[in-house]
Coordinates of C-alpha atoms and ligand atoms in Angstrom, one line a residue:
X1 CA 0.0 0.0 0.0
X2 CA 2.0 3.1 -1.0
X3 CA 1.6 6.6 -3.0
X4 CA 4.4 7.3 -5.4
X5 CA 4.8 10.5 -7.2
X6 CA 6.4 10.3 -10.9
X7 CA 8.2 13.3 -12.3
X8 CA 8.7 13.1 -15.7
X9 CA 6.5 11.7 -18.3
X10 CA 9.1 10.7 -21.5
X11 CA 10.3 7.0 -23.1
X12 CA 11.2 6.0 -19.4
X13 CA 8.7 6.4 -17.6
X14 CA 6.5 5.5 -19.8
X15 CA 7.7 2.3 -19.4
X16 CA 8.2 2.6 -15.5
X17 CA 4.7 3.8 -15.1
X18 CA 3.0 1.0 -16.6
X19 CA 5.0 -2.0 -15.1
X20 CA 4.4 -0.3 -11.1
X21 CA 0.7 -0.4 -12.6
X22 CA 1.1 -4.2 -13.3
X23 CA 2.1 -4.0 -9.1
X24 CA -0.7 -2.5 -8.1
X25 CA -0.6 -4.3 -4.9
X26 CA 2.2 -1.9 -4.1
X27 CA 1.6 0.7 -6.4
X28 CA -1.7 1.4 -4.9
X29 CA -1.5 5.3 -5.7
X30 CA 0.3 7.1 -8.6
X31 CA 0.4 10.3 -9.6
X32 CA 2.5 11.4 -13.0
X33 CA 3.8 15.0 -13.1
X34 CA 6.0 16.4 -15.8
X35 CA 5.9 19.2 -17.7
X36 CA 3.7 18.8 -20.3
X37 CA 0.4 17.4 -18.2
X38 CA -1.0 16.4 -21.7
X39 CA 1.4 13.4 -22.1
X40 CA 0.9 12.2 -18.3
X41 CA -3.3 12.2 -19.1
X42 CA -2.8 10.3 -22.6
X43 CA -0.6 7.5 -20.1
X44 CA -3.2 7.8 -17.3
X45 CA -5.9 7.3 -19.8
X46 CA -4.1 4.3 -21.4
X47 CA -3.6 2.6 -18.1
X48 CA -6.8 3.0 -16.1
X49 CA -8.7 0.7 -17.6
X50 CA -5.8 -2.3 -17.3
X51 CA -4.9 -1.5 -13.7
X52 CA -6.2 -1.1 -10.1
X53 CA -3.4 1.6 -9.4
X54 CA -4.9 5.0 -8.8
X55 CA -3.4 7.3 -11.1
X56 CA -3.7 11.1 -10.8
X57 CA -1.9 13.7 -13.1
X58 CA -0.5 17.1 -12.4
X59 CA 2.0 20.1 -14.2
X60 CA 5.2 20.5 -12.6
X61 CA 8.3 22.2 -13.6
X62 CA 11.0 20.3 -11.6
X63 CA 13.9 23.1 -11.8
X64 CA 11.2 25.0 -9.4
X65 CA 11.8 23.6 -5.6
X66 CA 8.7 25.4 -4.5
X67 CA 6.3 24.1 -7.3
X68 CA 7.9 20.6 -6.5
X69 CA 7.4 21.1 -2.8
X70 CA 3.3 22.2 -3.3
X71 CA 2.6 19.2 -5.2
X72 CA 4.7 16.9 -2.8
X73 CA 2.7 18.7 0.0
X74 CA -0.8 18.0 -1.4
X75 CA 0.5 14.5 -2.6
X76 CA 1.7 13.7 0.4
X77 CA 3.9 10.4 -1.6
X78 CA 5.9 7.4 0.2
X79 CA 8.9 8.1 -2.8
X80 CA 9.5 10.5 -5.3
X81 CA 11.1 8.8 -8.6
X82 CA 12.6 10.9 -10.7
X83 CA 12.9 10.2 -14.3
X84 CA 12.7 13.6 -15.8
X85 CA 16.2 14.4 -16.8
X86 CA 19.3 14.6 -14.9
X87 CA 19.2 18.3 -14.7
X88 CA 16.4 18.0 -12.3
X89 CA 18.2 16.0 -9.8
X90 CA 19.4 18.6 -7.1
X91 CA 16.1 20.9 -7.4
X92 CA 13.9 17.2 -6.7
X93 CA 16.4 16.3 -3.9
X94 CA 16.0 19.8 -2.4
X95 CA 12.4 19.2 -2.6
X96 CA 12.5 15.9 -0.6
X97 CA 14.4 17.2 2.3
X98 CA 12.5 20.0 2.5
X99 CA 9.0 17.7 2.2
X100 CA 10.5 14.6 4.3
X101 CA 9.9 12.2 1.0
X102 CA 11.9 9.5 0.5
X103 CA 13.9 9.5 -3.5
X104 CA 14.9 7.7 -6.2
X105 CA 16.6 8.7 -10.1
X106 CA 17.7 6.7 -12.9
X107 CA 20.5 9.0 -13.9
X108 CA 23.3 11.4 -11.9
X109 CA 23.2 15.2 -11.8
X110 CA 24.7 17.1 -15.1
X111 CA 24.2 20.9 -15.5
X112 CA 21.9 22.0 -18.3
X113 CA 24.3 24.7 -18.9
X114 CA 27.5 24.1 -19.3
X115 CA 28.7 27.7 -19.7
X116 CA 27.7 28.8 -16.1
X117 CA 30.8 30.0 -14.4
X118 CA 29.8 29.1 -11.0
X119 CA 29.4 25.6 -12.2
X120 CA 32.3 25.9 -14.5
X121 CA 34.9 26.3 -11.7
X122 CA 34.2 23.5 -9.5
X123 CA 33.9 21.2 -13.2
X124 CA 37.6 22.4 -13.7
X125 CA 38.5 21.6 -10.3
X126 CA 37.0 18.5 -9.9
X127 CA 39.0 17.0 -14.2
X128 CA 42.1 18.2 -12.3
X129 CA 41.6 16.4 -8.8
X130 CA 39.5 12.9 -10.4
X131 CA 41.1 12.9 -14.1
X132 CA 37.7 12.5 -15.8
X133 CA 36.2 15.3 -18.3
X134 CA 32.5 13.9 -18.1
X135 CA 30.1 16.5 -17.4
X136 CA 28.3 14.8 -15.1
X137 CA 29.8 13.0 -11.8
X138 CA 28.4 12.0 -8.2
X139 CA 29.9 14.7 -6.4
X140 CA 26.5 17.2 -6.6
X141 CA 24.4 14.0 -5.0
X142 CA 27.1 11.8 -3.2
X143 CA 27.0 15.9 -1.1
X144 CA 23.4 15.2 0.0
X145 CA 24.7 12.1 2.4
X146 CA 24.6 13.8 5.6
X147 CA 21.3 15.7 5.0
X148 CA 18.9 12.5 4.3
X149 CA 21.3 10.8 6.9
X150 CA 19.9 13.2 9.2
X151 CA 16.4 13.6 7.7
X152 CA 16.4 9.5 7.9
X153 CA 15.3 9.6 4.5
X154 CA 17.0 7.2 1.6
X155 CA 18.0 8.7 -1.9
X156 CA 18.7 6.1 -4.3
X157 CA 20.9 7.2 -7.3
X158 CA 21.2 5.8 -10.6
X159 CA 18.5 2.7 -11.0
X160 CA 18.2 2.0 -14.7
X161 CA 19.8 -0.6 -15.9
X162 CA 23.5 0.9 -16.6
X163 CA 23.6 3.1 -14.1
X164 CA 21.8 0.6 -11.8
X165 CA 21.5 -3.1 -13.1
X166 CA 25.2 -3.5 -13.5
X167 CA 26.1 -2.4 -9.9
X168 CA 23.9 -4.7 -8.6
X169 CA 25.0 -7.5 -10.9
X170 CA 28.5 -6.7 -9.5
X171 CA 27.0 -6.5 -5.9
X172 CA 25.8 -10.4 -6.9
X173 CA 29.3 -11.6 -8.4
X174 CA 30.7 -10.5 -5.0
X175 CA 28.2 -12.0 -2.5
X176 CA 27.9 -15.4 -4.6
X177 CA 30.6 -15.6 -7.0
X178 CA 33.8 -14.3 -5.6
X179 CA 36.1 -14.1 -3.1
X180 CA 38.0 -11.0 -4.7
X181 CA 37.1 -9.2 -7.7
X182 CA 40.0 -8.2 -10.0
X183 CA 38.9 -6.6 -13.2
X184 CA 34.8 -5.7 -14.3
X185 CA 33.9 -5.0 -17.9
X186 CA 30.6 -4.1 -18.4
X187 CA 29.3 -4.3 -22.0
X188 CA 26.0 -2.8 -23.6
X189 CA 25.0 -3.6 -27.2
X190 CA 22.5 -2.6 -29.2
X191 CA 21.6 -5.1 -31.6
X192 CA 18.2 -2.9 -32.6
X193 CA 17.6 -1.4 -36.1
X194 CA 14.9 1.1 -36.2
X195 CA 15.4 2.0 -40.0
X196 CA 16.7 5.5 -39.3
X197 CA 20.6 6.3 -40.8
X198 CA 20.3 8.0 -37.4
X199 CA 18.3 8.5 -33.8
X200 CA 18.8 8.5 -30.4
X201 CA 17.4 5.7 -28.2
X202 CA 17.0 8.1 -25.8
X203 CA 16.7 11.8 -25.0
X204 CA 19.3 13.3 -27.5
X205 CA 20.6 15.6 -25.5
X206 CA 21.9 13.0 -22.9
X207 CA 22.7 10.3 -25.0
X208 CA 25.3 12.7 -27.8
X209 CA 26.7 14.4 -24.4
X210 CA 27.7 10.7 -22.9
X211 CA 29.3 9.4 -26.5
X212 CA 31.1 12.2 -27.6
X213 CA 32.7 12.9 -24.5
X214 CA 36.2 11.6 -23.7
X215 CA 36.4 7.9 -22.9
X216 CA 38.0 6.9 -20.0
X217 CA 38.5 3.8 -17.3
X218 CA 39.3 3.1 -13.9
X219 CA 42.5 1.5 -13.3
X220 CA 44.9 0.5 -10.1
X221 CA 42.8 3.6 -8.2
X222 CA 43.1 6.1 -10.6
X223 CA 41.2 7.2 -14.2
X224 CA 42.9 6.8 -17.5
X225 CA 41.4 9.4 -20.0
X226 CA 41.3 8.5 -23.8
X227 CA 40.3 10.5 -26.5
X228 CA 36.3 9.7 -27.4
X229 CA 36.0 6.5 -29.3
X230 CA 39.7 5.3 -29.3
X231 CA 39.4 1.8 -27.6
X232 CA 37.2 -0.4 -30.4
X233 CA 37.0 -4.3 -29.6
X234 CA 34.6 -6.9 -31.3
X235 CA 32.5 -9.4 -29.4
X236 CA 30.3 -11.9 -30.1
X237 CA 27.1 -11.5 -27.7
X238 CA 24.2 -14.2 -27.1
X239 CA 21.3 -13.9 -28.8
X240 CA 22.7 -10.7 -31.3
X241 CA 26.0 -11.7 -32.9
X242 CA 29.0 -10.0 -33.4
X243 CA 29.3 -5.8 -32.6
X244 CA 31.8 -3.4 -32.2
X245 CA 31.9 -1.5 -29.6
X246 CA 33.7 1.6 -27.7
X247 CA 35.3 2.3 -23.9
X248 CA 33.5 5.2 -22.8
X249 CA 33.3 7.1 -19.4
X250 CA 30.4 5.7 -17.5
X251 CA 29.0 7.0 -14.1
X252 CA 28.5 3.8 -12.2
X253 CA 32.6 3.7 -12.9
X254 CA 32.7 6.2 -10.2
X255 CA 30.6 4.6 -7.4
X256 CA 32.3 0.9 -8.1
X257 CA 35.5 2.2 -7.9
X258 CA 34.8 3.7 -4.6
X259 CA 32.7 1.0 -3.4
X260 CA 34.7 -2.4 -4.3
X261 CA 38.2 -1.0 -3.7
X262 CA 39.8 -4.3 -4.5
X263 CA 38.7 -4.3 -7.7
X264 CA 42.0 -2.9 -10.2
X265 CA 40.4 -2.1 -13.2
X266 CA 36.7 -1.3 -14.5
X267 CA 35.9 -0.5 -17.9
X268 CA 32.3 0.5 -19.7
X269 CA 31.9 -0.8 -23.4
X270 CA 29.3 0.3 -26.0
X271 CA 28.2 -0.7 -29.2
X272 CA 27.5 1.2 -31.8
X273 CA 27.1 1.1 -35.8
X274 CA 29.5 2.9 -38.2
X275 CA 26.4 5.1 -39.5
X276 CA 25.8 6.7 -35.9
X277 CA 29.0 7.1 -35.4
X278 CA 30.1 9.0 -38.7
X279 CA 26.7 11.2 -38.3
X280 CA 27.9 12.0 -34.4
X281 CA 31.4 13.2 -35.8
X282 CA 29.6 14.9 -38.4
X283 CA 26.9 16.7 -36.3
X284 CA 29.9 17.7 -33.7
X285 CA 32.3 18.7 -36.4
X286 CA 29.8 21.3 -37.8
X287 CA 28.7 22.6 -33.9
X288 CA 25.5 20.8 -34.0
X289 CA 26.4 19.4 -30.3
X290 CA 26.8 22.6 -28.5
X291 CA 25.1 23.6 -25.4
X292 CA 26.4 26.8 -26.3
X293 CA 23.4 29.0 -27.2
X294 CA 24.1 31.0 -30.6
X295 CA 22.1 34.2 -32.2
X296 CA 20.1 33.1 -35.2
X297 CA 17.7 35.3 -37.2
X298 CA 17.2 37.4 -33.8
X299 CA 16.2 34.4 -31.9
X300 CA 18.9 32.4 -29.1
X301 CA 19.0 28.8 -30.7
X302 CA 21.0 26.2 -28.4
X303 CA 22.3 23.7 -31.2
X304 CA 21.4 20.4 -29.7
X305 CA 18.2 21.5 -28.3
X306 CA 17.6 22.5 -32.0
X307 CA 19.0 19.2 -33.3
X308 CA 16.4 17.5 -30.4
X309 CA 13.8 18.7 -32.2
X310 CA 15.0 17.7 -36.0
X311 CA 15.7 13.7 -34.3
X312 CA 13.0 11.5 -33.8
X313 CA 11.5 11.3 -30.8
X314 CA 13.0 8.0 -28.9
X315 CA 9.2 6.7 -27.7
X316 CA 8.1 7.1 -31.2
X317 CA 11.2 4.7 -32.4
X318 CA 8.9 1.6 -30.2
X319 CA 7.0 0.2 -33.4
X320 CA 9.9 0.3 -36.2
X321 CA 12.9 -1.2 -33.6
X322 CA 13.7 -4.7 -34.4
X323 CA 16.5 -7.1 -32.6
X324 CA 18.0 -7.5 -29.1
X325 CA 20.0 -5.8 -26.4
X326 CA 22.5 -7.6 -24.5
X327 CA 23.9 -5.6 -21.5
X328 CA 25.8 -7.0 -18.3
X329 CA 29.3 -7.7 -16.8
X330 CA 32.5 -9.7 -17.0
X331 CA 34.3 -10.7 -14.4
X332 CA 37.4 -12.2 -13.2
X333 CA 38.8 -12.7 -10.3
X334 CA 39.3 -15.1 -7.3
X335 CA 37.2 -17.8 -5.3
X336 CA 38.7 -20.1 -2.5
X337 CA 42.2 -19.6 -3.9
X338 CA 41.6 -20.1 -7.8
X339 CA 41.5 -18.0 -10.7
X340 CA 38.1 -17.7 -12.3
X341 CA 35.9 -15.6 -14.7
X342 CA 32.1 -15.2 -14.8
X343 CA 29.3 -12.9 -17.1
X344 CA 25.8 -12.3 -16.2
X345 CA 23.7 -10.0 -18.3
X346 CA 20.3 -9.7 -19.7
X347 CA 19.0 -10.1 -23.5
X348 CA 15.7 -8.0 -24.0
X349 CA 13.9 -7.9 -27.4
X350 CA 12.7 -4.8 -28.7
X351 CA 9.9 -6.0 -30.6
X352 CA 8.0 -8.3 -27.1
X353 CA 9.0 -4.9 -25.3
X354 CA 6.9 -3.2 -27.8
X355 CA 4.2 -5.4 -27.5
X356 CA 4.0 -5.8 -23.7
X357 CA 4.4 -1.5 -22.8
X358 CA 4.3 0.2 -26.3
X359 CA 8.0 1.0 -26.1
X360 CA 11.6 -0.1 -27.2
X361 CA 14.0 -1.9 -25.4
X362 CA 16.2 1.0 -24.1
X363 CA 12.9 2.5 -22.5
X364 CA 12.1 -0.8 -21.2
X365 CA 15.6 -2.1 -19.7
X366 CA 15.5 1.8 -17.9
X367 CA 12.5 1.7 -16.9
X368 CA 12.0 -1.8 -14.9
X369 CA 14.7 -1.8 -12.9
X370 CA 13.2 2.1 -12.1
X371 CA 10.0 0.4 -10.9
X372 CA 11.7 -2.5 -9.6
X373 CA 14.3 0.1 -7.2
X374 CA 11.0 1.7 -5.7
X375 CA 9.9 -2.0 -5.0
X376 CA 12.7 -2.9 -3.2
X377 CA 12.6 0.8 -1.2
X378 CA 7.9 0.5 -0.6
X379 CA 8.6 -3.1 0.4
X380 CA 11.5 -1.6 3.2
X381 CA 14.0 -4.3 1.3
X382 CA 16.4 -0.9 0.5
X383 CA 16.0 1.8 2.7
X384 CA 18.8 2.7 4.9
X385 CA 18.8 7.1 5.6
X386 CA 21.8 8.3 3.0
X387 CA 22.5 8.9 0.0
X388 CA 23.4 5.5 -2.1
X389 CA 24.0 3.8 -5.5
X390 CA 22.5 0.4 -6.4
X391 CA 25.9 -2.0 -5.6
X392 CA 25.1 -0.8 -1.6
X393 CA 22.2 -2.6 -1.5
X394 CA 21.5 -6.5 -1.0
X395 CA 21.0 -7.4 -4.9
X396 CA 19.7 -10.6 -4.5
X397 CA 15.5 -9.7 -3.8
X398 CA 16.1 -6.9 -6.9
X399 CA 17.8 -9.5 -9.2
X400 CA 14.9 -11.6 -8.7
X401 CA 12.4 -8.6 -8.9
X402 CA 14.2 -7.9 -12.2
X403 CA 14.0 -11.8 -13.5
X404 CA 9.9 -11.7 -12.7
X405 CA 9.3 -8.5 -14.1
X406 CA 10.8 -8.6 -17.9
X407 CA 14.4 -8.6 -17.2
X408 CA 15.8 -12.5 -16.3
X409 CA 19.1 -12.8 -15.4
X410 CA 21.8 -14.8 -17.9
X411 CA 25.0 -16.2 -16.4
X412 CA 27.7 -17.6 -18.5
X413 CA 30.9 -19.4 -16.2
X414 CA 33.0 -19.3 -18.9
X415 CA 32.8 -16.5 -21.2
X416 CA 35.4 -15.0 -23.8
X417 CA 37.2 -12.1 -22.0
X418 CA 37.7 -8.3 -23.7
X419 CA 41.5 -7.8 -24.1
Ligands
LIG501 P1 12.7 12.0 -22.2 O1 13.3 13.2 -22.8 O2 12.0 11.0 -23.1 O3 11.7 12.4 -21.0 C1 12.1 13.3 -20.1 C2 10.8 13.7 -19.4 O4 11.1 14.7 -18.4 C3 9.8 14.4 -20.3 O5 8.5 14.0 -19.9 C4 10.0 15.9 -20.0 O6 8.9 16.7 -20.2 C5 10.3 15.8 -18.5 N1 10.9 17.0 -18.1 C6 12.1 17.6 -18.6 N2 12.3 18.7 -17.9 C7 11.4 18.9 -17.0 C8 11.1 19.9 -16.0 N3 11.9 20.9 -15.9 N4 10.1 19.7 -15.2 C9 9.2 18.6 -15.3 N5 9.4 17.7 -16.3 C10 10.5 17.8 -17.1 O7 13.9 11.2 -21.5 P2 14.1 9.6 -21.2 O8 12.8 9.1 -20.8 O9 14.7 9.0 -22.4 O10 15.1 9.6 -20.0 C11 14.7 9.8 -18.7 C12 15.8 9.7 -17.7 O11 16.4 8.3 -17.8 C13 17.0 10.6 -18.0 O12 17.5 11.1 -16.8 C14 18.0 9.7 -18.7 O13 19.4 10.1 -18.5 C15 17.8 8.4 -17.9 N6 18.3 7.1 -18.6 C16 18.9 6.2 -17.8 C17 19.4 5.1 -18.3 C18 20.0 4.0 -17.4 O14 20.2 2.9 -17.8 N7 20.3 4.3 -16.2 C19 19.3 4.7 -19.7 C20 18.5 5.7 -20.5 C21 18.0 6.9 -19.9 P3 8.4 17.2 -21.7 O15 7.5 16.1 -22.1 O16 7.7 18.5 -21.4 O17 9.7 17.3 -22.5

């Protein structure tokens, strides 16, 4: 029995939305608040008559603290989740102190603008200090510990599925699997086609930040920077075949590294397709990336809010997106004084994803693990006051969560290693 409010009302949600409807034992009271109010009715109106969740709506602009804190007020929730955008992290934080509301995101904190000077300063600081360019980072959030410590409230950072499914898959190899961890690799592929020579799977603006930044990886305690899509490797991966695929900086690098010590090196692959990749250098070449805002025609025009709106819309990519994903971890390492090496990932297909929610499988491998994070914290499985990431919490009753609700675990005890 629990009231959950949702902010944000895009491809994840969606998909988060209507799997905590299929709970509706738990999810006995939703309300969906975003921006746009229209796209939360059209969900609530698709939903109410397949569920006994009670779904409200209401317009919210998350950067506002005090519009958050009225609707949390007349609300009154059990947990906030958060899966607007990652801009909106601090201002819904703020919101939950202030409101005594338990919280939960899918992505950590990056500034919307990346020009602001205040911001700037402490982003320059921190690339000297870490050794990692990536504009976002868990310092903003990992900051909040003390304050839910002392408002004995739990914030729970990062639970999609990479941020979030991986850490607790590494969580699980070292509870069941290992004595000592030695190196991670996790690997996400893509093996979808949705027709286009190019779209993002999902928001743009996120997705070309993360790839066209510097790569970079975590090695004997420190980060090794690479310039962006340097490291290529081919693997073969159940179920899709073979892919190429690129080491790029990923934030649950940062909260592994700090939270299995032992482990000496952890590195985040991704596939991609040669046509996204030459219409990224393309786009960035010509300043189509920029979060810079430019004069045009008397009007300010930030480039890739621009290019957002030429892309097509990543919940409108559900019906055309054919194939698998494959995402997960490699390990090796030690158990009872031997060497050994173990992989456990999930395979999703976008086309039973589209059936069962109306969405592709990015959407849908974010957005369960979202609704199965706030089961684990409404069923008091995860709450602990503080500020945490997945991979501090017990993984086993998620993991299982995750293999009833759409996402079943795979385990291979003797896969083929990345070099
Ligand atoms: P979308 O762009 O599809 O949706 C974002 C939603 O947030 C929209 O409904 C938007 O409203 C709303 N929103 C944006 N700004 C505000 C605001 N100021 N106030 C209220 N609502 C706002 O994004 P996705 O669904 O693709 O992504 C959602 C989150 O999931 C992101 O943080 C993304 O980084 C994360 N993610 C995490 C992954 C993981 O594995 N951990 C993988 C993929 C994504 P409007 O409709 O008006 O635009």
């Amino acid at each position: 029995m629990s009231k959950v409010l949702v902010i944000g009302c895009g491809g994840v949600a969606g998909v988060a939305i209507s799997k905590c409807c299929q709970v509706s034992e738990v999810f006995t009271e939703l309300c969906i608040a975003s921006r746009t109010k229209s796209k939360c009715d059209a969900l609530a109106a698709k939903l109410a008559p397949i569920t006994k969740t009670k779904i409200t709506t209401a317009q919210v602009d998350a950067d506002d603290v005090q519009q958050l804190c009225d609707l949390i007020q007349s609300y009154k929730p059990d947990l906030v989740m958060n899966i607007a955008l990652p801009y909106q992290d601090l201002t819904i934080m703020d919101a939950c102190l202030a409101c005594g509301v338990n919280y939960m995101d899918t992505a950590n904190y990056e500034p919307e603008n990346t020009d602001d000077p205040e911001w700037r300063a402490i982003y320059e600081k921190r690339c000297k200090e870490a050794g990692f360019s990536a504009y976002f980072d868990y310092s903003w959030q990992w900051a909040y510990k003390k304050k839910f410590e002392e408002a004995g409230l739990t914030a729970l950072l990062g639970c999609g599925f990479d941020p979030g499914v991986t850490q607790a898959y590494c969580a699980y190899a070292k509870k069941h699997e290992f004595d000592t961890i030695d190196t991670i690799d996790i690997l996400d592929c893509n093996g979808g086609d949705h027709g286009y020579a190019f779209a993002t799977n999902f928001n743009p603006e996120i997705n070309l930040r993360e790839v066209s930044a510097p790569g970079s990886y975590w090695e004997n305690g420190h980060w090794v920077e690479i310039p962006a899509m340097s490291i290529k490797r081919a693997y073969t991966f159940d179920q899709v075949g073979q892919k190429d695929m690129y080491l790029l900086h990923h934030e649950e690098i940062e909260s592994l590294g700090k939270n299995l010590p032992e482990v000496k090196r952890i590195r985040f692959f991704m596939t991609f397709g040669q046509s996204y990749l030459d219409h990224m250098r393309c786009l960035e070449d010509v300043g189509m990336l920029s979060t810079t805002p430019i004069h045009y025609n008397g009007q300010e025009i930030v480039p890739i809010q621009f290019l957002k709106a030429l892309l097509p819309d990543p919940a409108s990519l559900g019906p055309r997106t054919k194939g698998k994903t494959n995402i997960g971890c490699i390990f090796t390492g030690k158990k009872d004084g031997k060497e050994k090496t173990y992989y456990i990932y999930n395979v999703c297909d976008h086309q039973e994803c589209y059936r069962e929610v109306g969405s592709q499988a990015i959407s849908y491998t974010t957005g369960v693990p979202a609704m199965c994070g706030a089961l684990m914290m409404l069923t008091g499985k995860w709450t602990k006051p503080g500020v945490y990431t997945v991979e501090e919490f017990d993984p086993d009753p998620f993991l299982d969560a995750l293999d009833k609700y759409g996402l079943p675990r795979s385990e291979n005890h003797d896969p083929a290693l990345v070099d």
